[in-house]
Short mmCIF file of N, CA and C in Angstrom, two decimals:
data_model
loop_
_atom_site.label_atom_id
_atom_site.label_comp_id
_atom_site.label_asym_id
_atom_site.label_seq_id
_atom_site.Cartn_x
_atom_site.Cartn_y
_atom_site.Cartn_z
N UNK A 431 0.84 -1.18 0.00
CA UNK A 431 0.00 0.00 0.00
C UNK A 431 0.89 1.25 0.00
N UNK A 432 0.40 2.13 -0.99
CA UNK A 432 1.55 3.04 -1.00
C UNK A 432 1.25 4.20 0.02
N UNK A 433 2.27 4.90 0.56
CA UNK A 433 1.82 6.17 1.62
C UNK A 433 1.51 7.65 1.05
N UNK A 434 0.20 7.87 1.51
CA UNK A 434 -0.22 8.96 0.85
C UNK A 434 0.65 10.07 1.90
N UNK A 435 1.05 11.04 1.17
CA UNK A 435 1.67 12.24 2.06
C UNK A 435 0.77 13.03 2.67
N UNK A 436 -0.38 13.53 1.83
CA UNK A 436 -1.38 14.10 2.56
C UNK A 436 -2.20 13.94 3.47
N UNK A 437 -1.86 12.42 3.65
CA UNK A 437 -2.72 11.59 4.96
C UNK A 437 -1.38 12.11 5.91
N UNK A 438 -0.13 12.42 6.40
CA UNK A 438 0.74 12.09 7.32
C UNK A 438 0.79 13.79 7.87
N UNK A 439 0.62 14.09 9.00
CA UNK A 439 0.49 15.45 9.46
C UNK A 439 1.88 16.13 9.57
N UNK A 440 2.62 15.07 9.44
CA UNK A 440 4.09 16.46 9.48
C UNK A 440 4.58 16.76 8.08
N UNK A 441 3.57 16.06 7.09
CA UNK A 441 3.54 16.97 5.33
C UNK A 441 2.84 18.21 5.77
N UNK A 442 1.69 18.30 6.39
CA UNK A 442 0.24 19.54 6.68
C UNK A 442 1.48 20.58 7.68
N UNK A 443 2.47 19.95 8.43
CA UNK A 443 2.89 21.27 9.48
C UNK A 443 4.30 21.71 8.72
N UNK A 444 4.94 20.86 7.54
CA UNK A 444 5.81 20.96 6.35
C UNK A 444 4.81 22.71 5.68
N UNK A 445 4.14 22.14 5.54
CA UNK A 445 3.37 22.90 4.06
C UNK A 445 3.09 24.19 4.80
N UNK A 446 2.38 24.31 5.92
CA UNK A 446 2.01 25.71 6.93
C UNK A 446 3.21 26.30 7.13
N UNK A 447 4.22 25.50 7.57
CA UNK A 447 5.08 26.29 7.93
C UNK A 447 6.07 27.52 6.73
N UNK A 448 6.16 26.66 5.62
CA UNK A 448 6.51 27.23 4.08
C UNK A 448 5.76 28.79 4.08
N UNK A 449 4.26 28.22 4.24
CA UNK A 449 3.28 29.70 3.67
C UNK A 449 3.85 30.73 5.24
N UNK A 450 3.83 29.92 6.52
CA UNK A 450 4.25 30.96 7.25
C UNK A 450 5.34 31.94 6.99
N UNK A 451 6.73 31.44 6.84
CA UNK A 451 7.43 32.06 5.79
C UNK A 451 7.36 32.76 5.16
N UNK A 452 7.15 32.20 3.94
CA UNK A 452 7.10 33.22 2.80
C UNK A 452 5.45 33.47 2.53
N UNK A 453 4.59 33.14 3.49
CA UNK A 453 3.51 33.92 3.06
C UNK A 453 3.02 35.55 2.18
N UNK A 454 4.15 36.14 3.06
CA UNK A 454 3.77 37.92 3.23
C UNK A 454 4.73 37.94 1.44
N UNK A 455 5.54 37.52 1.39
CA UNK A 455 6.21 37.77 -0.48
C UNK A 455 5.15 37.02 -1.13
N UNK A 456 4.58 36.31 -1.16
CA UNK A 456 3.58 35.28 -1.68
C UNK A 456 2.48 36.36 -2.22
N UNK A 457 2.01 36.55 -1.27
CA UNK A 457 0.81 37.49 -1.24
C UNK A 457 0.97 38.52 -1.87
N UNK A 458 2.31 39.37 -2.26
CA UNK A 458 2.68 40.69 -2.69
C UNK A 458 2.87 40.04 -3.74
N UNK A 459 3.31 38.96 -4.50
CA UNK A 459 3.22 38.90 -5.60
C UNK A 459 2.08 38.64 -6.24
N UNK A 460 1.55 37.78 -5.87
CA UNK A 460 -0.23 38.06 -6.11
C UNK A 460 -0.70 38.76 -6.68
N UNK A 461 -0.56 39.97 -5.63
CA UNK A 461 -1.57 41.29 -5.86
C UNK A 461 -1.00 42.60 -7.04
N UNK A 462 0.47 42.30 -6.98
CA UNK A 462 1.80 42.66 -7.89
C UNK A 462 0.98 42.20 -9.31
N UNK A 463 1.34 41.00 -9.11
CA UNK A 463 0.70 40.11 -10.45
C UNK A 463 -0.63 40.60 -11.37
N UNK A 464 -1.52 40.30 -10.34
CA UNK A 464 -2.86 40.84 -10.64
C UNK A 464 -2.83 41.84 -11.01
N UNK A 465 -2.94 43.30 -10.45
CA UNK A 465 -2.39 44.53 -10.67
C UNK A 465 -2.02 44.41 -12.49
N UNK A 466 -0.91 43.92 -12.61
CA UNK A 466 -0.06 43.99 -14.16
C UNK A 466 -0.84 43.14 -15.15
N UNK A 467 -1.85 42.41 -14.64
CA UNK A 467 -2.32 41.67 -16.08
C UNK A 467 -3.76 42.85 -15.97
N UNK A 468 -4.32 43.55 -15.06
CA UNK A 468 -5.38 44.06 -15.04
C UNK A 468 -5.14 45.67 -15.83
N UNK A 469 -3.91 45.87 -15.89
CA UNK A 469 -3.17 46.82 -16.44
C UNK A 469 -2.78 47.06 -17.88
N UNK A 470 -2.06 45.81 -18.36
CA UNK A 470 -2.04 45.09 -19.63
C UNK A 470 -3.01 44.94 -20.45
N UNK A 471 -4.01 44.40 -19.89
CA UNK A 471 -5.31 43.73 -20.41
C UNK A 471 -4.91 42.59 -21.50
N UNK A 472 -3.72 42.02 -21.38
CA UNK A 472 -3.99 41.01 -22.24
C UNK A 472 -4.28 39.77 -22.56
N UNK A 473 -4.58 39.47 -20.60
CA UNK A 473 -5.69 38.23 -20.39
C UNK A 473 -6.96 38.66 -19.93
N UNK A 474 -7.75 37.85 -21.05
CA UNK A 474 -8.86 38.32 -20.41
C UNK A 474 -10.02 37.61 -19.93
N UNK A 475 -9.65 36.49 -19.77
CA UNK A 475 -10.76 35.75 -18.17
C UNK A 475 -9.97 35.44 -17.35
N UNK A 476 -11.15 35.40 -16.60
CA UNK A 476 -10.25 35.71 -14.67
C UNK A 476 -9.76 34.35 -14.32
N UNK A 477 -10.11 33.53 -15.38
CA UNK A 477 -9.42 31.96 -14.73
C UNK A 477 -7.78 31.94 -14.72
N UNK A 478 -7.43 32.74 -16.45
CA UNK A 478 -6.62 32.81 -16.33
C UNK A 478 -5.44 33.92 -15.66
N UNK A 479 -6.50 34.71 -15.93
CA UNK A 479 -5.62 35.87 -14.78
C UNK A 479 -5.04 35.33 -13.30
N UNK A 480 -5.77 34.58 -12.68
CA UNK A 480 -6.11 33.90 -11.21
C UNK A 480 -4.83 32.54 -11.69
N UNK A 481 -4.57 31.90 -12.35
CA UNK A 481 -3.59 30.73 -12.64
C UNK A 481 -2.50 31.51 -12.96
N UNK A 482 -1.94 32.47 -13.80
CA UNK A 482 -0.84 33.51 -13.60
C UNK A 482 -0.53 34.02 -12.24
N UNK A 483 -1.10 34.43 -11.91
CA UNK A 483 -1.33 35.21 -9.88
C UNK A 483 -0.26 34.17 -9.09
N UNK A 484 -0.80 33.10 -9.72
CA UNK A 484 -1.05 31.91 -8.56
C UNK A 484 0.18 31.21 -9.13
N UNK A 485 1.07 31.15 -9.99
CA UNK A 485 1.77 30.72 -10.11
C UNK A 485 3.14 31.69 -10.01
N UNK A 486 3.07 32.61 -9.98
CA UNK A 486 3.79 33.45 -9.85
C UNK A 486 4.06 33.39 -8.14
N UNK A 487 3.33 33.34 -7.34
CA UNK A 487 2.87 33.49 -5.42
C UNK A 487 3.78 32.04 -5.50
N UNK A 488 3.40 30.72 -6.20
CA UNK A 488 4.22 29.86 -5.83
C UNK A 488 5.67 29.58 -6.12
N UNK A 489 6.37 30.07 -7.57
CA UNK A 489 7.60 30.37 -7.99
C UNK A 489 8.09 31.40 -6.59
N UNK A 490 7.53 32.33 -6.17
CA UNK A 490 7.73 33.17 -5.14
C UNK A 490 8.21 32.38 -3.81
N UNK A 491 7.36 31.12 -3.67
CA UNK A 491 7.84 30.04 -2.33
C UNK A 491 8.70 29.23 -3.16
N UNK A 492 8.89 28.91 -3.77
CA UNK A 492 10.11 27.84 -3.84
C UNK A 492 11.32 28.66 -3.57
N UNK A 493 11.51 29.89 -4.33
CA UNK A 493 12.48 30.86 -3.89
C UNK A 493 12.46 30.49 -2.82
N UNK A 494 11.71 31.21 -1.88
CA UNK A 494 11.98 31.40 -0.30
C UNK A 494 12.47 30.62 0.06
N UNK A 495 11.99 28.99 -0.18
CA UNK A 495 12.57 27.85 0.40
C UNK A 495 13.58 27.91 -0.01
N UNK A 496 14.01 27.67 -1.39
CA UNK A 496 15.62 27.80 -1.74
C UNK A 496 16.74 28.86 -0.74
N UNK A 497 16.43 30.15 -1.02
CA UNK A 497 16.94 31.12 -0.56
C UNK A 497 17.31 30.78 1.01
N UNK A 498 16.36 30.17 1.64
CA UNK A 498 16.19 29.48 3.42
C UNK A 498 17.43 28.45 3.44
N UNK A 499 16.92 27.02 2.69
CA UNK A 499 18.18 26.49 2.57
C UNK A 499 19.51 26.98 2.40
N UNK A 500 20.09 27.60 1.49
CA UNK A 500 21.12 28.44 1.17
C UNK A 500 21.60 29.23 2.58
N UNK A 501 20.84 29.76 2.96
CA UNK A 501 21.36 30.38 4.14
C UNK A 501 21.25 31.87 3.70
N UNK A 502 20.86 32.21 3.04
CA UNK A 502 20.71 33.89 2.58
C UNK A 502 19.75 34.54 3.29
N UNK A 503 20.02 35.75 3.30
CA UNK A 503 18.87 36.98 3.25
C UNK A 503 17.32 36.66 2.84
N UNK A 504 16.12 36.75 3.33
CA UNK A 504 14.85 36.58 3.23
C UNK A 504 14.51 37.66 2.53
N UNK A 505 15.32 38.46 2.11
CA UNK A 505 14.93 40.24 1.14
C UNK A 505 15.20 38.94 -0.08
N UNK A 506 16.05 38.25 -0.33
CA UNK A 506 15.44 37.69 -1.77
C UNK A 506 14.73 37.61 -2.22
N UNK A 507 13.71 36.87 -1.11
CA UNK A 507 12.21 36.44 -1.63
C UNK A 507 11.26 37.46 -1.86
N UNK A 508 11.39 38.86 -1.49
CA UNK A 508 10.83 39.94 -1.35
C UNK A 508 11.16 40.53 -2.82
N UNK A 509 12.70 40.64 -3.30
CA UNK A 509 13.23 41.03 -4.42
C UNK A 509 12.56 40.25 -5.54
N UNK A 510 12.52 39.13 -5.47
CA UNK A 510 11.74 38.40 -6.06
C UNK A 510 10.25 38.18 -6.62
N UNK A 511 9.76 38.08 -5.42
CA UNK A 511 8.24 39.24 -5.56
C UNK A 511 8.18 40.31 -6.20
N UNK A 512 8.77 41.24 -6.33
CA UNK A 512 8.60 42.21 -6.93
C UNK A 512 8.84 41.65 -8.28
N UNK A 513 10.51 41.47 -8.60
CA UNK A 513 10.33 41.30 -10.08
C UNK A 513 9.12 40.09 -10.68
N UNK A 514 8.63 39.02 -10.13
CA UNK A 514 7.73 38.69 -11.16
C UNK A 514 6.40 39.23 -10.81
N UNK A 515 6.06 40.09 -10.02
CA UNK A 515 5.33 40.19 -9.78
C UNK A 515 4.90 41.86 -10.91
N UNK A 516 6.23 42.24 -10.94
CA UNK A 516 5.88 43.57 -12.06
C UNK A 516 6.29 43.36 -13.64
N UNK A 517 7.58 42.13 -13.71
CA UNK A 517 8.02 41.53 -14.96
C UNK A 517 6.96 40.64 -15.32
N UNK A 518 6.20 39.71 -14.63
CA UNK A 518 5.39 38.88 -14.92
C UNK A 518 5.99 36.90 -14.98
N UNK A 519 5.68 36.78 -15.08
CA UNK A 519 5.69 34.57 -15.36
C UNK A 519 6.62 34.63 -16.08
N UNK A 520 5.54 35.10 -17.44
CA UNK A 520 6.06 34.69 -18.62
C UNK A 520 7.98 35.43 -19.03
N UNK A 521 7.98 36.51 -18.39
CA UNK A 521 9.23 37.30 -17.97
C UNK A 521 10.24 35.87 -17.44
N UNK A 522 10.26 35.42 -16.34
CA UNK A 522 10.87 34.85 -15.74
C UNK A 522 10.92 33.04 -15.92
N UNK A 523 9.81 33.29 -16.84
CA UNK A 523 10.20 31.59 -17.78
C UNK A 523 11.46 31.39 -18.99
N UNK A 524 10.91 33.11 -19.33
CA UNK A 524 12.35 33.16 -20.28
C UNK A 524 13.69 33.51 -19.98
N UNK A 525 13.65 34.19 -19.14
CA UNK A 525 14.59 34.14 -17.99
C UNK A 525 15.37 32.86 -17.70
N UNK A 526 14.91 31.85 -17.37
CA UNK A 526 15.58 30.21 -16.81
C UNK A 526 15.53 29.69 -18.01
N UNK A 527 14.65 29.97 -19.11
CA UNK A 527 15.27 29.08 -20.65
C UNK A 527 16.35 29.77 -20.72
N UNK A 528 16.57 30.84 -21.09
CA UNK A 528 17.91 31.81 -21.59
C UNK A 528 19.08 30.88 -20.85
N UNK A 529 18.85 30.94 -19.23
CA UNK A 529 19.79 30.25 -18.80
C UNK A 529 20.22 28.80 -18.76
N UNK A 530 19.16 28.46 -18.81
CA UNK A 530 19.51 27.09 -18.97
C UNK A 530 20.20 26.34 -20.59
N UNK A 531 19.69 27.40 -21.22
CA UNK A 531 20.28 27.36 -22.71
C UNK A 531 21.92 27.64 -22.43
N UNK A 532 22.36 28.37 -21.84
CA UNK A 532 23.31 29.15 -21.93
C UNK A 532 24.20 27.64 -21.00
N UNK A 533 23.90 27.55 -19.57
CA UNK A 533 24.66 26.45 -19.05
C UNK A 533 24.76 24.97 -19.89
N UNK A 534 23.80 25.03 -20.76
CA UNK A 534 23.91 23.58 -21.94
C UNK A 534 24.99 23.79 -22.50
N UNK A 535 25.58 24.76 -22.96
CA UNK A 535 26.43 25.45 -24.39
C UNK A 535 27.67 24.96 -23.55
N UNK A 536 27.66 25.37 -22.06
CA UNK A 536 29.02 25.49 -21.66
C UNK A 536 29.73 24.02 -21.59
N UNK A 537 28.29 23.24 -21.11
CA UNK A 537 28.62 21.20 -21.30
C UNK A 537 29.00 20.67 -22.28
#
């Protein structure tokens, strides 16, 4: 029988504790986010406006977590927030292709 993670409560005090964290950059990118596509206008249903938001708030926590591990400054995750939150997703997807293109070249 395989183990579900979401059944085991120290995944649920794993996961709270993350949003405790980086909740407050989470949230600013959000509203960052939102803000710039409502600005733009160049999505225009709210499903997808709301799945941009929302993926942007979570790229925003993996930072944090990364940045945590590492041992750095928590203004990353804040710096961070901002830029995708005023550059946008799609900004910062091309962003990690560029690079990841670039570290291929060097292999």
């Amino acid at each position: 029988m395989n183990n579900m993670p979401e059944k085991d409560p120290s995944f649920w005090v794993l996961v709270m504790t993350a949003l405790r964290e980086n909740g407050l950059a989470m949230v600013l990118t959000f509203a960052l986010t939102w803000l710039r596509i409502q600005y733009d206008a160049k999505e225009t249903t709210v499903w997808r406006q709301f799945i941009e938001a929302t993926l942007g708030a979570l790229i925003v926590m993996v930072v944090g977590l990364t940045v945590k591990e590492f041992g750095f400054s928590i203004a990353w995750s804040f710096a961070t927030a901002g830029f995708i939150g005023v550059l946008g997703v799609e900004w910062a997807r091309q962003l990690g292709k560029r690079w990841a293109e670039r570290k291929a070249d060097e292999i």
